[in-house]
Amino acid sequence: MAGQSQQSSGSTALVLIAVAIICVGLGFFIGKNNVSPNAGTAPTEAGSAAPSGLAGKDSTKIPVGDSYTYGPADAPVTIVEFTSMQCPFCGRAGGTLMELAEKYPNDVRLVFKNFPLSFQAQAKDGARVVMAAGRQGKFWEMKSKMFENLQRYRGSDMKELGAEFAAELGLDVEKFKADYDDPAIVATIEADQKLGESLGVRGTPHFFVNGEVVNGAQPLAKFEEVVKKQLGEVEELLAAGTSRDGIYAAMVDKNFKKAPAPTPSEPKAEPATEVHMVPVRDADYSKGASADKALVTIMEFSSFQCPFCSRGSATIKELVAKYPNEVRVVFKHFPLGFQAQSEPAARASIAAGNQGKFWEMYDLLYENQRQLGDAKFEELAQQIGLNMTKFKADYAAPETAEIVKQAQRDGQSAGIRGTPGFLVNGIKVVGAQPLAVFEDHVKKQIAIAKKIKADRNLSGDALYEAVVEHNKENVAAAPAAPARPAAPAPKIDTDALSVGNSHTFGPANAPVTIYEFSSFQCPFCARGAETLDRVKEEYGDKVRVVYKNFPLGFQAQSEPAARAALAAGKQGKFWEMYHLLYENQRSFRDEGIWERLAGELGLNMTKFKADFEDPAIAEQVKAEQKEGQSVGVSGTPAFFINGTRVVGAQPFEKFKELIDAELEG
């Protein structure tokens, strides 16, 4: 009997162990598959009823509830994602999260929450598609398929498009359609969105990692960093006595800080006007009023290869003609490094000036901007009747080059970074502004100069210096004048730009096209890329972005990075490489950086290396840069929104203003 009892007890123990193993395996399987959004009544892929995704105590602040989950229910790290099903960045982030979950199969659980964005017309119906598929155990598969086919949303009946995908996934299509129309699914989507809004979610994708906020489509490394940090904190809580089934609620309590409600802010003060004293040097050329009579001195910092400088030159001529006895214009050379003929053209003008023909050469250089070069300089010198032997000698003289450098140093001391730039009695004016802007300054400065001249009996450079000093003391500190209507942004003929074989994002028939000229080694371009990501997210199919490489000469890794992006594009991964390059700017000098990034994208390395070295790729980079130069791009980033020029890493609001105007027009 004793032997029989022992055998029975042993058998029972074996059965219990087997049951335990099955339960653990089943629990993991359930976590790795779909959990019902409706109190666990929907079947999983295995065909059995799915229990709630919650293991232990849920959080009252960021509840998992009955949302779909992926990963073990008792994972120490829970990532709650708020996603809009028409947001391309949510699609990219979703792929990153799946990679993360596969890399940490026992540590990470994903929780999906709907957050359709109002400006994405089919986002809510896209959410209905994935939720309906989830009722047949294919939530995550449908989510992936939907993001892979974002381009098919436009003009589609989402129910029919979803039914097509449901058939491809082997679902019961009639049931899918019935579930798509179920008001309970709509209610779930709306409840998710209300939850997100209460948590401070304003855009997508938005994540809470054990309650810690992570915004945007971050790279895998960023999520790993946060997950590792959370795992360390979980260990501390467990060591302090927190039960495992209470970890999620405890971590959310510890990490979550609700975003404060936005409060009206004080209007921002306009930046103070810049005033700089730059001397008139003996080597400088001037026109207009003589030095002893001039009341207003305008410093013109220009590059002869810059088309906007040509436009600014025409405005200044008009101004001088209107105020011939009051305005003196002093020309200062400011050649731009990426314009190869800019500095030689400056020397050619000085060489002509040595024979009394500076302004004649000045006009001819602007008229012949697209043909500048040594042969053209000599042709123009002959055209205005110069002594060619002297012209060639002066053109090549070190003294001539030094005059150019000194003028450029003068501009740099006044904060001139691009061309054209002007100082009106020291007051900085940037860009090829319309005549009215200059006239506004000139009229005020004439009145100021007349008073100072009368009070202190000054003239010439002494008067100029006194007026600049007056402006330094008064203009910058003066209350802001009533806002004038903003001058229209410089607009170019859109025919001057072409898509060609450049990489694009968004539909070809989008009402707004943005050309982006950028350098991958430029930190401001990285900031500009973030702004464009937000533009893409918020405007969806209404905007197409065309990327143009514009590597900067002083950034040694800029051109190779451009070739790496184009080489990745040969394998359909241009935009993935685009983001990786900006994320890894500080590693550009690392040996093998391009291959490492290509490896992260899973590219065929033999093909990548061949394309990277392909002369055709290098030629495309040059062609795109040349195209930018032809429309006056003088630095990066530079953008053209349906032809309207936007310079620098401007805030999203600036892009929104211009895009909305185009859409309304």
JSON list of N, CA and C in Angstrom, two decimals, residues 558-611:
[
{"chain": "A", "resi": 558, "resn": "SER", "atom": "N", "xyz": [29.92, 65.28, -45.48]},
{"chain": "A", "resi": 558, "resn": "SER", "atom": "CA", "xyz": [28.61, 65.60, -46.02]},
{"chain": "A", "resi": 558, "resn": "SER", "atom": "C", "xyz": [28.34, 64.92, -47.36]},
{"chain": "A", "resi": 559, "resn": "GLU", "atom": "N", "xyz": [29.32, 64.98, -48.25]},
{"chain": "A", "resi": 559, "resn": "GLU", "atom": "CA", "xyz": [29.13, 64.37, -49.57]},
{"chain": "A", "resi": 559, "resn": "GLU", "atom": "C", "xyz": [29.08, 62.84, -49.50]},
{"chain": "A", "resi": 560, "resn": "PRO", "atom": "N", "xyz": [29.98, 62.18, -48.76]},
{"chain": "A", "resi": 560, "resn": "PRO", "atom": "CA", "xyz": [29.86, 60.72, -48.63]},
{"chain": "A", "resi": 560, "resn": "PRO", "atom": "C", "xyz": [28.53, 60.30, -48.01]},
{"chain": "A", "resi": 561, "resn": "ALA", "atom": "N", "xyz": [28.04, 61.08, -47.05]},
{"chain": "A", "resi": 561, "resn": "ALA", "atom": "CA", "xyz": [26.75, 60.75, -46.44]},
{"chain": "A", "resi": 561, "resn": "ALA", "atom": "C", "xyz": [25.64, 60.83, -47.47]},
{"chain": "A", "resi": 562, "resn": "ALA", "atom": "N", "xyz": [25.72, 61.82, -48.36]},
{"chain": "A", "resi": 562, "resn": "ALA", "atom": "CA", "xyz": [24.71, 61.95, -49.42]},
{"chain": "A", "resi": 562, "resn": "ALA", "atom": "C", "xyz": [24.75, 60.72, -50.32]},
{"chain": "A", "resi": 563, "resn": "ARG", "atom": "N", "xyz": [25.95, 60.25, -50.65]},
{"chain": "A", "resi": 563, "resn": "ARG", "atom": "CA", "xyz": [26.05, 59.06, -51.50]},
{"chain": "A", "resi": 563, "resn": "ARG", "atom": "C", "xyz": [25.53, 57.81, -50.78]},
{"chain": "A", "resi": 564, "resn": "ALA", "atom": "N", "xyz": [25.76, 57.75, -49.46]},
{"chain": "A", "resi": 564, "resn": "ALA", "atom": "CA", "xyz": [25.24, 56.61, -48.69]},
{"chain": "A", "resi": 564, "resn": "ALA", "atom": "C", "xyz": [23.72, 56.57, -48.73]},
{"chain": "A", "resi": 565, "resn": "ALA", "atom": "N", "xyz": [23.09, 57.76, -48.62]},
{"chain": "A", "resi": 565, "resn": "ALA", "atom": "CA", "xyz": [21.63, 57.82, -48.67]},
{"chain": "A", "resi": 565, "resn": "ALA", "atom": "C", "xyz": [21.10, 57.37, -50.02]},
{"chain": "A", "resi": 566, "resn": "LEU", "atom": "N", "xyz": [21.75, 57.84, -51.09]},
{"chain": "A", "resi": 566, "resn": "LEU", "atom": "CA", "xyz": [21.30, 57.47, -52.43]},
{"chain": "A", "resi": 566, "resn": "LEU", "atom": "C", "xyz": [21.56, 55.98, -52.70]},
{"chain": "A", "resi": 567, "resn": "ALA", "atom": "N", "xyz": [22.67, 55.46, -52.17]},
{"chain": "A", "resi": 567, "resn": "ALA", "atom": "CA", "xyz": [22.94, 54.03, -52.33]},
{"chain": "A", "resi": 567, "resn": "ALA", "atom": "C", "xyz": [21.89, 53.19, -51.61]},
{"chain": "A", "resi": 568, "resn": "ALA", "atom": "N", "xyz": [21.47, 53.63, -50.43]},
{"chain": "A", "resi": 568, "resn": "ALA", "atom": "CA", "xyz": [20.40, 52.93, -49.71]},
{"chain": "A", "resi": 568, "resn": "ALA", "atom": "C", "xyz": [19.10, 53.03, -50.49]},
{"chain": "A", "resi": 569, "resn": "GLY", "atom": "N", "xyz": [18.90, 54.16, -51.15]},
{"chain": "A", "resi": 569, "resn": "GLY", "atom": "CA", "xyz": [17.70, 54.35, -51.96]},
{"chain": "A", "resi": 569, "resn": "GLY", "atom": "C", "xyz": [17.61, 53.36, -53.10]},
{"chain": "A", "resi": 570, "resn": "LYS", "atom": "N", "xyz": [18.75, 52.90, -53.59]},
{"chain": "A", "resi": 570, "resn": "LYS", "atom": "CA", "xyz": [18.76, 51.89, -54.66]},
{"chain": "A", "resi": 570, "resn": "LYS", "atom": "C", "xyz": [18.14, 50.58, -54.19]},
{"chain": "A", "resi": 571, "resn": "GLN", "atom": "N", "xyz": [18.05, 50.40, -52.87]},
{"chain": "A", "resi": 571, "resn": "GLN", "atom": "CA", "xyz": [17.42, 49.20, -52.32]},
{"chain": "A", "resi": 571, "resn": "GLN", "atom": "C", "xyz": [16.14, 49.55, -51.57]},
{"chain": "A", "resi": 572, "resn": "GLY", "atom": "N", "xyz": [15.57, 50.70, -51.92]},
{"chain": "A", "resi": 572, "resn": "GLY", "atom": "CA", "xyz": [14.27, 51.07, -51.35]},
{"chain": "A", "resi": 572, "resn": "GLY", "atom": "C", "xyz": [14.30, 51.55, -49.93]},
{"chain": "A", "resi": 573, "resn": "LYS", "atom": "N", "xyz": [15.49, 51.99, -49.44]},
{"chain": "A", "resi": 573, "resn": "LYS", "atom": "CA", "xyz": [15.60, 52.40, -48.04]},
{"chain": "A", "resi": 573, "resn": "LYS", "atom": "C", "xyz": [16.17, 53.81, -47.90]},
{"chain": "A", "resi": 574, "resn": "PHE", "atom": "N", "xyz": [15.81, 54.70, -48.84]},
{"chain": "A", "resi": 574, "resn": "PHE", "atom": "CA", "xyz": [16.35, 56.05, -48.75]},
{"chain": "A", "resi": 574, "resn": "PHE", "atom": "C", "xyz": [15.92, 56.75, -47.47]},
{"chain": "A", "resi": 575, "resn": "TRP", "atom": "N", "xyz": [14.60, 56.77, -47.20]},
{"chain": "A", "resi": 575, "resn": "TRP", "atom": "CA", "xyz": [14.12, 57.54, -46.06]},
{"chain": "A", "resi": 575, "resn": "TRP", "atom": "C", "xyz": [14.55, 56.93, -44.74]},
{"chain": "A", "resi": 576, "resn": "GLU", "atom": "N", "xyz": [14.71, 55.61, -44.72]},
{"chain": "A", "resi": 576, "resn": "GLU", "atom": "CA", "xyz": [15.23, 54.97, -43.50]},
{"chain": "A", "resi": 576, "resn": "GLU", "atom": "C", "xyz": [16.68, 55.42, -43.26]},
{"chain": "A", "resi": 577, "resn": "MET", "atom": "N", "xyz": [17.48, 55.45, -44.34]},
{"chain": "A", "resi": 577, "resn": "MET", "atom": "CA", "xyz": [18.86, 55.91, -44.20]},
{"chain": "A", "resi": 577, "resn": "MET", "atom": "C", "xyz": [18.90, 57.39, -43.86]},
{"chain": "A", "resi": 578, "resn": "TYR", "atom": "N", "xyz": [18.01, 58.16, -44.45]},
{"chain": "A", "resi": 578, "resn": "TYR", "atom": "CA", "xyz": [17.89, 59.60, -44.18]},
{"chain": "A", "resi": 578, "resn": "TYR", "atom": "C", "xyz": [17.80, 59.85, -42.67]},
{"chain": "A", "resi": 579, "resn": "HIS", "atom": "N", "xyz": [16.90, 59.14, -42.02]},
{"chain": "A", "resi": 579, "resn": "HIS", "atom": "CA", "xyz": [16.75, 59.34, -40.58]},
{"chain": "A", "resi": 579, "resn": "HIS", "atom": "C", "xyz": [17.94, 58.80, -39.79]},
{"chain": "A", "resi": 580, "resn": "LEU", "atom": "N", "xyz": [18.47, 57.67, -40.22]},
{"chain": "A", "resi": 580, "resn": "LEU", "atom": "CA", "xyz": [19.63, 57.11, -39.52]},
{"chain": "A", "resi": 580, "resn": "LEU", "atom": "C", "xyz": [20.83, 58.05, -39.59]},
{"chain": "A", "resi": 581, "resn": "LEU", "atom": "N", "xyz": [21.04, 58.67, -40.74]},
{"chain": "A", "resi": 581, "resn": "LEU", "atom": "CA", "xyz": [22.17, 59.58, -40.89]},
{"chain": "A", "resi": 581, "resn": "LEU", "atom": "C", "xyz": [22.04, 60.77, -39.94]},
{"chain": "A", "resi": 582, "resn": "TYR", "atom": "N", "xyz": [20.85, 61.34, -39.87]},
{"chain": "A", "resi": 582, "resn": "TYR", "atom": "CA", "xyz": [20.68, 62.47, -38.95]},
{"chain": "A", "resi": 582, "resn": "TYR", "atom": "C", "xyz": [20.85, 62.03, -37.49]},
{"chain": "A", "resi": 583, "resn": "GLU", "atom": "N", "xyz": [20.42, 60.83, -37.18]},
{"chain": "A", "resi": 583, "resn": "GLU", "atom": "CA", "xyz": [20.54, 60.34, -35.81]},
{"chain": "A", "resi": 583, "resn": "GLU", "atom": "C", "xyz": [21.98, 60.01, -35.43]},
{"chain": "A", "resi": 584, "resn": "ASN", "atom": "N", "xyz": [22.83, 59.80, -36.43]},
{"chain": "A", "resi": 584, "resn": "ASN", "atom": "CA", "xyz": [24.21, 59.38, -36.17]},
{"chain": "A", "resi": 584, "resn": "ASN", "atom": "C", "xyz": [25.24, 60.40, -36.64]},
{"chain": "A", "resi": 585, "resn": "GLN", "atom": "N", "xyz": [24.87, 61.67, -36.70]},
{"chain": "A", "resi": 585, "resn": "GLN", "atom": "CA", "xyz": [25.79, 62.69, -37.20]},
{"chain": "A", "resi": 585, "resn": "GLN", "atom": "C", "xyz": [27.12, 62.71, -36.47]},
{"chain": "A", "resi": 586, "resn": "ARG", "atom": "N", "xyz": [27.10, 62.48, -35.18]},
{"chain": "A", "resi": 586, "resn": "ARG", "atom": "CA", "xyz": [28.34, 62.57, -34.40]},
{"chain": "A", "resi": 586, "resn": "ARG", "atom": "C", "xyz": [29.28, 61.39, -34.65]},
{"chain": "A", "resi": 587, "resn": "SER", "atom": "N", "xyz": [28.79, 60.39, -35.36]},
{"chain": "A", "resi": 587, "resn": "SER", "atom": "CA", "xyz": [29.63, 59.21, -35.63]},
{"chain": "A", "resi": 587, "resn": "SER", "atom": "C", "xyz": [30.15, 59.19, -37.06]},
{"chain": "A", "resi": 588, "resn": "PHE", "atom": "N", "xyz": [29.96, 60.28, -37.80]},
{"chain": "A", "resi": 588, "resn": "PHE", "atom": "CA", "xyz": [30.33, 60.27, -39.21]},
{"chain": "A", "resi": 588, "resn": "PHE", "atom": "C", "xyz": [31.82, 60.01, -39.44]},
{"chain": "A", "resi": 589, "resn": "ARG", "atom": "N", "xyz": [32.64, 60.34, -38.46]},
{"chain": "A", "resi": 589, "resn": "ARG", "atom": "CA", "xyz": [34.08, 60.13, -38.64]},
{"chain": "A", "resi": 589, "resn": "ARG", "atom": "C", "xyz": [34.51, 58.72, -38.27]},
{"chain": "A", "resi": 590, "resn": "ASP", "atom": "N", "xyz": [33.59, 57.93, -37.74]},
{"chain": "A", "resi": 590, "resn": "ASP", "atom": "CA", "xyz": [33.93, 56.55, -37.37]},
{"chain": "A", "resi": 590, "resn": "ASP", "atom": "C", "xyz": [34.22, 55.73, -38.62]},
{"chain": "A", "resi": 591, "resn": "GLU", "atom": "N", "xyz": [35.22, 54.89, -38.52]},
{"chain": "A", "resi": 591, "resn": "GLU", "atom": "CA", "xyz": [35.56, 54.02, -39.65]},
{"chain": "A", "resi": 591, "resn": "GLU", "atom": "C", "xyz": [34.41, 53.05, -39.93]},
{"chain": "A", "resi": 592, "resn": "GLY", "atom": "N", "xyz": [34.06, 52.95, -41.19]},
{"chain": "A", "resi": 592, "resn": "GLY", "atom": "CA", "xyz": [33.00, 52.00, -41.59]},
{"chain": "A", "resi": 592, "resn": "GLY", "atom": "C", "xyz": [31.60, 52.44, -41.22]},
{"chain": "A", "resi": 593, "resn": "ILE", "atom": "N", "xyz": [31.40, 53.74, -40.95]},
{"chain": "A", "resi": 593, "resn": "ILE", "atom": "CA", "xyz": [30.07, 54.20, -40.50]},
{"chain": "A", "resi": 593, "resn": "ILE", "atom": "C", "xyz": [28.99, 53.92, -41.53]},
{"chain": "A", "resi": 594, "resn": "TRP", "atom": "N", "xyz": [29.29, 54.12, -42.83]},
{"chain": "A", "resi": 594, "resn": "TRP", "atom": "CA", "xyz": [28.24, 53.96, -43.85]},
{"chain": "A", "resi": 594, "resn": "TRP", "atom": "C", "xyz": [27.81, 52.50, -43.94]},
{"chain": "A", "resi": 595, "resn": "GLU", "atom": "N", "xyz": [28.81, 51.60, -43.87]},
{"chain": "A", "resi": 595, "resn": "GLU", "atom": "CA", "xyz": [28.49, 50.17, -43.93]},
{"chain": "A", "resi": 595, "resn": "GLU", "atom": "C", "xyz": [27.71, 49.74, -42.70]},
{"chain": "A", "resi": 596, "resn": "ARG", "atom": "N", "xyz": [28.08, 50.32, -41.55]},
{"chain": "A", "resi": 596, "resn": "ARG", "atom": "CA", "xyz": [27.37, 49.94, -40.32]},
{"chain": "A", "resi": 596, "resn": "ARG", "atom": "C", "xyz": [25.90, 50.33, -40.40]},
{"chain": "A", "resi": 597, "resn": "LEU", "atom": "N", "xyz": [25.63, 51.53, -40.87]},
{"chain": "A", "resi": 597, "resn": "LEU", "atom": "CA", "xyz": [24.24, 51.97, -40.98]},
{"chain": "A", "resi": 597, "resn": "LEU", "atom": "C", "xyz": [23.49, 51.14, -42.03]},
{"chain": "A", "resi": 598, "resn": "ALA", "atom": "N", "xyz": [24.18, 50.82, -43.13]},
{"chain": "A", "resi": 598, "resn": "ALA", "atom": "CA", "xyz": [23.54, 49.98, -44.16]},
{"chain": "A", "resi": 598, "resn": "ALA", "atom": "C", "xyz": [23.21, 48.61, -43.59]},
{"chain": "A", "resi": 599, "resn": "GLY", "atom": "N", "xyz": [24.09, 48.10, -42.73]},
{"chain": "A", "resi": 599, "resn": "GLY", "atom": "CA", "xyz": [23.84, 46.82, -42.08]},
{"chain": "A", "resi": 599, "resn": "GLY", "atom": "C", "xyz": [22.63, 46.87, -41.17]},
{"chain": "A", "resi": 600, "resn": "GLU", "atom": "N", "xyz": [22.46, 48.00, -40.47]},
{"chain": "A", "resi": 600, "resn": "GLU", "atom": "CA", "xyz": [21.30, 48.14, -39.59]},
{"chain": "A", "resi": 600, "resn": "GLU", "atom": "C", "xyz": [19.99, 48.09, -40.38]},
{"chain": "A", "resi": 601, "resn": "LEU", "atom": "N", "xyz": [20.07, 48.53, -41.64]},
{"chain": "A", "resi": 601, "resn": "LEU", "atom": "CA", "xyz": [18.87, 48.53, -42.48]},
{"chain": "A", "resi": 601, "resn": "LEU", "atom": "C", "xyz": [18.69, 47.21, -43.23]},
{"chain": "A", "resi": 602, "resn": "GLY", "atom": "N", "xyz": [19.62, 46.29, -43.03]},
{"chain": "A", "resi": 602, "resn": "GLY", "atom": "CA", "xyz": [19.50, 44.99, -43.67]},
{"chain": "A", "resi": 602, "resn": "GLY", "atom": "C", "xyz": [19.74, 45.02, -45.17]},
{"chain": "A", "resi": 603, "resn": "LEU", "atom": "N", "xyz": [20.58, 45.96, -45.63]},
{"chain": "A", "resi": 603, "resn": "LEU", "atom": "CA", "xyz": [20.83, 46.08, -47.06]},
{"chain": "A", "resi": 603, "resn": "LEU", "atom": "C", "xyz": [21.78, 44.99, -47.55]},
{"chain": "A", "resi": 604, "resn": "ASN", "atom": "N", "xyz": [21.72, 44.72, -48.84]},
{"chain": "A", "resi": 604, "resn": "ASN", "atom": "CA", "xyz": [22.69, 43.85, -49.49]},
{"chain": "A", "resi": 604, "resn": "ASN", "atom": "C", "xyz": [24.00, 44.64, -49.56]},
{"chain": "A", "resi": 605, "resn": "MET", "atom": "N", "xyz": [25.00, 44.21, -48.80]},
{"chain": "A", "resi": 605, "resn": "MET", "atom": "CA", "xyz": [26.20, 45.02, -48.63]},
{"chain": "A", "resi": 605, "resn": "MET", "atom": "C", "xyz": [27.03, 45.11, -49.91]},
{"chain": "A", "resi": 606, "resn": "THR", "atom": "N", "xyz": [27.06, 44.05, -50.68]},
{"chain": "A", "resi": 606, "resn": "THR", "atom": "CA", "xyz": [27.82, 44.10, -51.93]},
{"chain": "A", "resi": 606, "resn": "THR", "atom": "C", "xyz": [27.25, 45.16, -52.85]},
{"chain": "A", "resi": 607, "resn": "LYS", "atom": "N", "xyz": [25.93, 45.16, -52.97]},
{"chain": "A", "resi": 607, "resn": "LYS", "atom": "CA", "xyz": [25.27, 46.16, -53.83]},
{"chain": "A", "resi": 607, "resn": "LYS", "atom": "C", "xyz": [25.43, 47.56, -53.24]},
{"chain": "A", "resi": 608, "resn": "PHE", "atom": "N", "xyz": [25.29, 47.69, -51.92]},
{"chain": "A", "resi": 608, "resn": "PHE", "atom": "CA", "xyz": [25.42, 49.00, -51.29]},
{"chain": "A", "resi": 608, "resn": "PHE", "atom": "C", "xyz": [26.79, 49.60, -51.58]},
{"chain": "A", "resi": 609, "resn": "LYS", "atom": "N", "xyz": [27.84, 48.81, -51.37]},
{"chain": "A", "resi": 609, "resn": "LYS", "atom": "CA", "xyz": [29.20, 49.33, -51.59]},
{"chain": "A", "resi": 609, "resn": "LYS", "atom": "C", "xyz": [29.41, 49.72, -53.05]},
{"chain": "A", "resi": 610, "resn": "ALA", "atom": "N", "xyz": [28.88, 48.90, -53.97]},
{"chain": "A", "resi": 610, "resn": "ALA", "atom": "CA", "xyz": [29.04, 49.22, -55.39]},
{"chain": "A", "resi": 610, "resn": "ALA", "atom": "C", "xyz": [28.31, 50.51, -55.74]},
{"chain": "A", "resi": 611, "resn": "ASP", "atom": "N", "xyz": [27.09, 50.67, -55.22]},
{"chain": "A", "resi": 611, "resn": "ASP", "atom": "CA", "xyz": [26.32, 51.88, -55.50]},
{"chain": "A", "resi": 611, "resn": "ASP", "atom": "C", "xyz": [26.98, 53.11, -54.85]}
]
